[in-house]
């Protein structure tokens, strides 16, 4: 079951965040996102938060800021479900493309994004903190074109 993320969820969200990432977000970052009105989603398994995602929307562009599944229940399709929900939200709120950044070392996340239709469009050098200095970010994007555009007859 998926529902919007609220401030009251942040203890449970942080519990997952701290176990899922070597360089986790702080609670303050989640709070800033919620206060900015960004749509967050939590995924509940047996009433417990097992994953979440955060999207930002500006003009006609959306950005997947975080998508995360509890390490105890990863590789069961929950990440894909969350990502699809964020992309669906972007689409219904009028975005024409969705961006995200990912560490080049995060091969499972990259595989997920590729399989959902994201393409690599560039790199941000030294974007992330890493054990030995900094790590680049891979920038990925997906166009949310309407089906009728792709099926228009040639001129
Ligand atoms: C990335 C993440 C959200 C994926 O969620 P998940 O529930 O584990 O993934 P899913 O079960 O939905 O799998 C989706 C795809 O991811 C890839 N994947 C998932 N687990 C994988 C693994 N252990 N090894 C390799 N690829 C894997 C596969 O391509 C998979 O597709 P498939 O099942 O058709 O092979 C999750 O691993 C996670 O939270 N990681 C830590 C936080 C993080 O790095 N988030 C992304 C930041 S950009």
PDB file of C-alpha atoms and ligand atoms in Angstrom:
ATOM      1  CA  UNK A   1       0.000   0.000   0.000  1.00  0.00           C
ATOM      2  CA  UNK A   2       1.282   3.447  -0.901  1.00  0.00           C
ATOM      3  CA  UNK A   3       0.227   6.833   0.467  1.00  0.00           C
ATOM      4  CA  UNK A   4       1.567  10.380   0.746  1.00  0.00           C
ATOM      5  CA  UNK A   5       4.437  11.019   3.181  1.00  0.00           C
ATOM      6  CA  UNK A   6       3.731  13.198   6.222  1.00  0.00           C
ATOM      7  CA  UNK A   7       5.963  14.783   8.835  1.00  0.00           C
ATOM      8  CA  UNK A   8       4.855  12.148  11.365  1.00  0.00           C
ATOM      9  CA  UNK A   9       6.407   9.482   9.121  1.00  0.00           C
ATOM     10  CA  UNK A  10       9.918  10.892   9.421  1.00  0.00           C
ATOM     11  CA  UNK A  11      11.076   8.766  12.392  1.00  0.00           C
ATOM     12  CA  UNK A  12      10.273   5.615  10.432  1.00  0.00           C
ATOM     13  CA  UNK A  13      11.622   7.075   7.188  1.00  0.00           C
ATOM     14  CA  UNK A  14      14.909   8.027   8.871  1.00  0.00           C
ATOM     15  CA  UNK A  15      15.181   4.546  10.372  1.00  0.00           C
ATOM     16  CA  UNK A  16      15.223   3.124   6.836  1.00  0.00           C
ATOM     17  CA  UNK A  17      17.320   5.955   5.361  1.00  0.00           C
ATOM     18  CA  UNK A  18      20.128   5.442   7.891  1.00  0.00           C
ATOM     19  CA  UNK A  19      20.310   1.713   7.134  1.00  0.00           C
ATOM     20  CA  UNK A  20      19.942   2.031   3.358  1.00  0.00           C
ATOM     21  CA  UNK A  21      22.584   4.644   2.490  1.00  0.00           C
ATOM     22  CA  UNK A  22      26.232   5.075   3.480  1.00  0.00           C
ATOM     23  CA  UNK A  23      25.604   8.844   3.089  1.00  0.00           C
ATOM     24  CA  UNK A  24      21.981   9.287   4.188  1.00  0.00           C
ATOM     25  CA  UNK A  25      19.797  12.366   3.993  1.00  0.00           C
ATOM     26  CA  UNK A  26      19.176  14.179   7.261  1.00  0.00           C
ATOM     27  CA  UNK A  27      15.714  14.531   8.731  1.00  0.00           C
ATOM     28  CA  UNK A  28      15.970  18.235   7.891  1.00  0.00           C
ATOM     29  CA  UNK A  29      16.235  17.506   4.178  1.00  0.00           C
ATOM     30  CA  UNK A  30      13.002  15.467   4.271  1.00  0.00           C
ATOM     31  CA  UNK A  31      11.338  18.251   6.292  1.00  0.00           C
ATOM     32  CA  UNK A  32      12.431  20.892   3.789  1.00  0.00           C
ATOM     33  CA  UNK A  33      10.969  18.806   0.952  1.00  0.00           C
ATOM     34  CA  UNK A  34       7.631  18.377   2.747  1.00  0.00           C
ATOM     35  CA  UNK A  35       7.480  22.058   3.685  1.00  0.00           C
ATOM     36  CA  UNK A  36       8.191  22.951   0.058  1.00  0.00           C
ATOM     37  CA  UNK A  37       5.119  20.909  -0.885  1.00  0.00           C
ATOM     38  CA  UNK A  38       7.064  18.248  -2.787  1.00  0.00           C
ATOM     39  CA  UNK A  39       5.088  15.060  -3.190  1.00  0.00           C
ATOM     40  CA  UNK A  40       6.549  12.250  -1.088  1.00  0.00           C
ATOM     41  CA  UNK A  41       5.225   8.712  -0.984  1.00  0.00           C
ATOM     42  CA  UNK A  42       5.659   5.932   1.565  1.00  0.00           C
ATOM     43  CA  UNK A  43       5.254   2.238   0.870  1.00  0.00           C
ATOM     44  CA  UNK A  44       3.733   0.270   3.745  1.00  0.00           C
ATOM     45  CA  UNK A  45       4.190  -3.462   4.317  1.00  0.00           C
ATOM     46  CA  UNK A  46       2.044  -4.799   7.167  1.00  0.00           C
ATOM     47  CA  UNK A  47       1.548  -1.202   8.286  1.00  0.00           C
ATOM     48  CA  UNK A  48       5.295  -0.500   8.532  1.00  0.00           C
ATOM     49  CA  UNK A  49       7.184   1.920   6.264  1.00  0.00           C
ATOM     50  CA  UNK A  50       9.372  -0.245   4.032  1.00  0.00           C
ATOM     51  CA  UNK A  51      10.231   2.312   1.366  1.00  0.00           C
ATOM     52  CA  UNK A  52       9.621   5.837   0.172  1.00  0.00           C
ATOM     53  CA  UNK A  53      10.203   8.251  -2.627  1.00  0.00           C
ATOM     54  CA  UNK A  54      10.441  12.012  -2.976  1.00  0.00           C
ATOM     55  CA  UNK A  55       9.768  14.028  -6.112  1.00  0.00           C
ATOM     56  CA  UNK A  56      10.207  17.703  -6.829  1.00  0.00           C
ATOM     57  CA  UNK A  57       8.185  19.516  -9.457  1.00  0.00           C
ATOM     58  CA  UNK A  58       9.083  22.838 -11.050  1.00  0.00           C
ATOM     59  CA  UNK A  59       7.450  24.162 -14.198  1.00  0.00           C
ATOM     60  CA  UNK A  60       7.187  21.176 -16.519  1.00  0.00           C
ATOM     61  CA  UNK A  61      10.131  19.250 -15.081  1.00  0.00           C
ATOM     62  CA  UNK A  62      10.192  16.711 -12.281  1.00  0.00           C
ATOM     63  CA  UNK A  63      13.130  15.393 -10.310  1.00  0.00           C
ATOM     64  CA  UNK A  64      13.298  12.102  -8.436  1.00  0.00           C
ATOM     65  CA  UNK A  65      15.139  13.246  -5.310  1.00  0.00           C
ATOM     66  CA  UNK A  66      15.105   9.984  -3.365  1.00  0.00           C
ATOM     67  CA  UNK A  67      13.830   6.472  -3.848  1.00  0.00           C
ATOM     68  CA  UNK A  68      14.657   3.962  -1.197  1.00  0.00           C
ATOM     69  CA  UNK A  69      13.619   0.522   0.026  1.00  0.00           C
ATOM     70  CA  UNK A  70      14.437  -1.022   3.411  1.00  0.00           C
ATOM     71  CA  UNK A  71      17.511  -3.264   2.863  1.00  0.00           C
ATOM     72  CA  UNK A  72      15.562  -6.105   4.511  1.00  0.00           C
ATOM     73  CA  UNK A  73      12.983  -6.143   1.697  1.00  0.00           C
ATOM     74  CA  UNK A  74      14.991  -5.012  -1.340  1.00  0.00           C
ATOM     75  CA  UNK A  75      14.938  -6.885  -4.675  1.00  0.00           C
ATOM     76  CA  UNK A  76      11.234  -7.770  -4.372  1.00  0.00           C
ATOM     77  CA  UNK A  77       9.836  -5.198  -6.775  1.00  0.00           C
ATOM     78  CA  UNK A  78       9.113  -2.455  -4.232  1.00  0.00           C
ATOM     79  CA  UNK A  79      11.672  -0.030  -5.687  1.00  0.00           C
ATOM     80  CA  UNK A  80      10.165  -0.377  -9.148  1.00  0.00           C
ATOM     81  CA  UNK A  81       6.675   0.182  -7.705  1.00  0.00           C
ATOM     82  CA  UNK A  82       7.809   3.380  -5.941  1.00  0.00           C
ATOM     83  CA  UNK A  83       9.611   4.705  -9.005  1.00  0.00           C
ATOM     84  CA  UNK A  84       6.556   4.068 -11.197  1.00  0.00           C
ATOM     85  CA  UNK A  85       4.372   5.944  -8.722  1.00  0.00           C
ATOM     86  CA  UNK A  86       6.738   8.948  -8.762  1.00  0.00           C
ATOM     87  CA  UNK A  87       6.793   8.962 -12.571  1.00  0.00           C
ATOM     88  CA  UNK A  88       2.989   8.664 -12.638  1.00  0.00           C
ATOM     89  CA  UNK A  89       2.731  11.640 -10.263  1.00  0.00           C
ATOM     90  CA  UNK A  90       5.104  13.659 -12.447  1.00  0.00           C
ATOM     91  CA  UNK A  91       2.957  12.892 -15.471  1.00  0.00           C
ATOM     92  CA  UNK A  92      -0.393  13.756 -13.875  1.00  0.00           C
ATOM     93  CA  UNK A  93       1.047  17.016 -12.536  1.00  0.00           C
ATOM     94  CA  UNK A  94       2.062  18.052 -16.028  1.00  0.00           C
ATOM     95  CA  UNK A  95       5.785  17.302 -16.178  1.00  0.00           C
ATOM     96  CA  UNK A  96       7.180  16.589 -19.633  1.00  0.00           C
ATOM     97  CA  UNK A  97      10.435  15.079 -18.393  1.00  0.00           C
ATOM     98  CA  UNK A  98      11.803  13.520 -15.246  1.00  0.00           C
ATOM     99  CA  UNK A  99      15.419  13.767 -14.078  1.00  0.00           C
ATOM    100  CA  UNK A 100      17.414  11.958 -11.437  1.00  0.00           C
ATOM    101  CA  UNK A 101      21.002  11.650 -10.250  1.00  0.00           C
ATOM    102  CA  UNK A 102      22.606   8.371  -9.268  1.00  0.00           C
ATOM    103  CA  UNK A 103      26.047   7.218  -8.225  1.00  0.00           C
ATOM    104  CA  UNK A 104      27.792   5.355 -11.060  1.00  0.00           C
ATOM    105  CA  UNK A 105      28.644   2.676  -8.454  1.00  0.00           C
ATOM    106  CA  UNK A 106      24.927   2.069  -7.732  1.00  0.00           C
ATOM    107  CA  UNK A 107      24.513  -0.526 -10.460  1.00  0.00           C
ATOM    108  CA  UNK A 108      21.231  -2.008  -9.222  1.00  0.00           C
ATOM    109  CA  UNK A 109      19.554   1.429  -9.138  1.00  0.00           C
ATOM    110  CA  UNK A 110      20.940   2.234 -12.607  1.00  0.00           C
ATOM    111  CA  UNK A 111      19.579  -1.070 -13.934  1.00  0.00           C
ATOM    112  CA  UNK A 112      16.177  -0.214 -12.475  1.00  0.00           C
ATOM    113  CA  UNK A 113      16.169   3.278 -14.028  1.00  0.00           C
ATOM    114  CA  UNK A 114      17.244   1.965 -17.450  1.00  0.00           C
ATOM    115  CA  UNK A 115      14.554  -0.677 -17.400  1.00  0.00           C
ATOM    116  CA  UNK A 116      11.909   1.981 -16.629  1.00  0.00           C
ATOM    117  CA  UNK A 117      12.994   4.080 -19.613  1.00  0.00           C
ATOM    118  CA  UNK A 118      15.542   6.538 -18.183  1.00  0.00           C
ATOM    119  CA  UNK A 119      18.594   7.395 -20.306  1.00  0.00           C
ATOM    120  CA  UNK A 120      21.953   8.776 -19.244  1.00  0.00           C
ATOM    121  CA  UNK A 121      22.228  12.404 -20.303  1.00  0.00           C
ATOM    122  CA  UNK A 122      25.377  13.519 -18.498  1.00  0.00           C
ATOM    123  CA  UNK A 123      27.532  13.573 -15.429  1.00  0.00           C
ATOM    124  CA  UNK A 124      27.965  15.981 -12.551  1.00  0.00           C
ATOM    125  CA  UNK A 125      31.616  15.728 -11.511  1.00  0.00           C
ATOM    126  CA  UNK A 126      32.326  15.122  -7.795  1.00  0.00           C
ATOM    127  CA  UNK A 127      28.642  15.502  -6.888  1.00  0.00           C
ATOM    128  CA  UNK A 128      28.467  13.037  -3.989  1.00  0.00           C
ATOM    129  CA  UNK A 129      30.590  12.549  -0.880  1.00  0.00           C
ATOM    130  CA  UNK A 130      32.342   9.167  -0.975  1.00  0.00           C
ATOM    131  CA  UNK A 131      34.657   7.088   1.218  1.00  0.00           C
ATOM    132  CA  UNK A 132      37.701   8.344  -0.687  1.00  0.00           C
ATOM    133  CA  UNK A 133      36.812  11.944  -1.573  1.00  0.00           C
ATOM    134  CA  UNK A 134      33.955  12.532  -3.998  1.00  0.00           C
ATOM    135  CA  UNK A 135      32.020  10.519  -6.578  1.00  0.00           C
ATOM    136  CA  UNK A 136      30.463  11.776  -9.817  1.00  0.00           C
ATOM    137  CA  UNK A 137      26.716  11.681 -10.346  1.00  0.00           C
ATOM    138  CA  UNK A 138      25.245  10.136 -13.421  1.00  0.00           C
ATOM    139  CA  UNK A 139      22.335  12.303 -14.611  1.00  0.00           C
ATOM    140  CA  UNK A 140      19.465  10.356 -16.127  1.00  0.00           C
ATOM    141  CA  UNK A 141      16.261  11.596 -17.731  1.00  0.00           C
ATOM    142  CA  UNK A 142      13.070  10.321 -19.268  1.00  0.00           C
ATOM    143  CA  UNK A 143      10.731  12.188 -21.577  1.00  0.00           C
ATOM    144  CA  UNK A 144       7.048  11.838 -20.724  1.00  0.00           C
ATOM    145  CA  UNK A 145       5.678  12.158 -24.231  1.00  0.00           C
ATOM    146  CA  UNK A 146       2.055  11.468 -25.029  1.00  0.00           C
ATOM    147  CA  UNK A 147       1.417   8.323 -27.019  1.00  0.00           C
ATOM    148  CA  UNK A 148      -0.445  10.255 -29.724  1.00  0.00           C
ATOM    149  CA  UNK A 149       2.707  12.257 -30.534  1.00  0.00           C
ATOM    150  CA  UNK A 150       4.720   9.112 -31.243  1.00  0.00           C
ATOM    151  CA  UNK A 151       1.939   7.657 -33.404  1.00  0.00           C
ATOM    152  CA  UNK A 152       1.388  10.795 -35.522  1.00  0.00           C
ATOM    153  CA  UNK A 153       1.712  10.056 -39.242  1.00  0.00           C
ATOM    154  CA  UNK A 154       4.774  11.495 -41.048  1.00  0.00           C
ATOM    155  CA  UNK A 155       4.254  14.860 -42.818  1.00  0.00           C
TER     156      UNK A 155
HETATM  157  C1  LIG B   1      17.630   1.062  -5.698  1.00  0.00           C
HETATM  158  C2  LIG B   1      16.464   0.488  -4.902  1.00  0.00           C
HETATM  159  C3  LIG B   1      15.462   1.591  -4.609  1.00  0.00           C
HETATM  160  C4  LIG B   1      15.786  -0.594  -5.742  1.00  0.00           C
HETATM  161  O1  LIG B   1      14.676  -1.103  -5.013  1.00  0.00           O
HETATM  162  P1  LIG B   1      14.408  -2.677  -4.915  1.00  0.00           P
HETATM  163  O2  LIG B   1      13.094  -2.885  -4.269  1.00  0.00           O
HETATM  164  O3  LIG B   1      15.585  -3.323  -4.289  1.00  0.00           O
HETATM  165  O4  LIG B   1      14.388  -3.067  -6.459  1.00  0.00           O
HETATM  166  P2  LIG B   1      13.316  -3.945  -7.261  1.00  0.00           P
HETATM  167  O5  LIG B   1      13.134  -5.257  -6.569  1.00  0.00           O
HETATM  168  O6  LIG B   1      12.116  -3.142  -7.560  1.00  0.00           O
HETATM  169  O7  LIG B   1      14.157  -4.237  -8.576  1.00  0.00           O
HETATM  170  C5  LIG B   1      14.129  -3.371  -9.659  1.00  0.00           C
HETATM  171  C6  LIG B   1      15.374  -3.606 -10.497  1.00  0.00           C
HETATM  172  O8  LIG B   1      16.516  -3.141  -9.812  1.00  0.00           O
HETATM  173  C7  LIG B   1      17.619  -3.996 -10.116  1.00  0.00           C
HETATM  174  N1  LIG B   1      18.018  -4.667  -8.899  1.00  0.00           N
HETATM  175  C8  LIG B   1      17.350  -4.765  -7.741  1.00  0.00           C
HETATM  176  N2  LIG B   1      18.068  -5.443  -6.835  1.00  0.00           N
HETATM  177  C9  LIG B   1      19.217  -5.787  -7.447  1.00  0.00           C
HETATM  178  C10 LIG B   1      20.377  -6.473  -7.034  1.00  0.00           C
HETATM  179  N3  LIG B   1      20.496  -6.975  -5.800  1.00  0.00           N
HETATM  180  N4  LIG B   1      21.386  -6.629  -7.916  1.00  0.00           N
HETATM  181  C11 LIG B   1      21.285  -6.123  -9.172  1.00  0.00           C
HETATM  182  N5  LIG B   1      20.195  -5.450  -9.615  1.00  0.00           N
HETATM  183  C12 LIG B   1      19.180  -5.285  -8.766  1.00  0.00           C
HETATM  184  C13 LIG B   1      17.147  -4.972 -11.147  1.00  0.00           C
HETATM  185  O9  LIG B   1      17.327  -4.399 -12.427  1.00  0.00           O
HETATM  186  C14 LIG B   1      15.677  -5.033 -10.823  1.00  0.00           C
HETATM  187  O10 LIG B   1      14.913  -5.459 -11.892  1.00  0.00           O
HETATM  188  P3  LIG B   1      14.543  -7.030 -12.075  1.00  0.00           P
HETATM  189  O11 LIG B   1      13.922  -7.476 -10.799  1.00  0.00           O
HETATM  190  O12 LIG B   1      13.601  -7.029 -13.225  1.00  0.00           O
HETATM  191  O13 LIG B   1      15.850  -7.704 -12.344  1.00  0.00           O
HETATM  192  C15 LIG B   1      16.945  -0.174  -3.594  1.00  0.00           C
HETATM  193  O14 LIG B   1      17.933  -1.121  -3.888  1.00  0.00           O
HETATM  194  C16 LIG B   1      17.476   0.808  -2.573  1.00  0.00           C
HETATM  195  O15 LIG B   1      16.722   1.367  -1.793  1.00  0.00           O
HETATM  196  N6  LIG B   1      18.788   1.031  -2.508  1.00  0.00           N
HETATM  197  C17 LIG B   1      19.399   1.905  -1.515  1.00  0.00           C
HETATM  198  C18 LIG B   1      19.002   3.332  -1.755  1.00  0.00           C
HETATM  199  C19 LIG B   1      19.400   3.777  -3.147  1.00  0.00           C
HETATM  200  O16 LIG B   1      20.533   3.577  -3.561  1.00  0.00           O
HETATM  201  N7  LIG B   1      18.462   4.425  -3.856  1.00  0.00           N
HETATM  202  C20 LIG B   1      18.684   4.949  -5.189  1.00  0.00           C
HETATM  203  C21 LIG B   1      19.360   6.256  -5.092  1.00  0.00           C
HETATM  204  S1  LIG B   1      19.568   7.029  -6.690  1.00  0.00           S
END
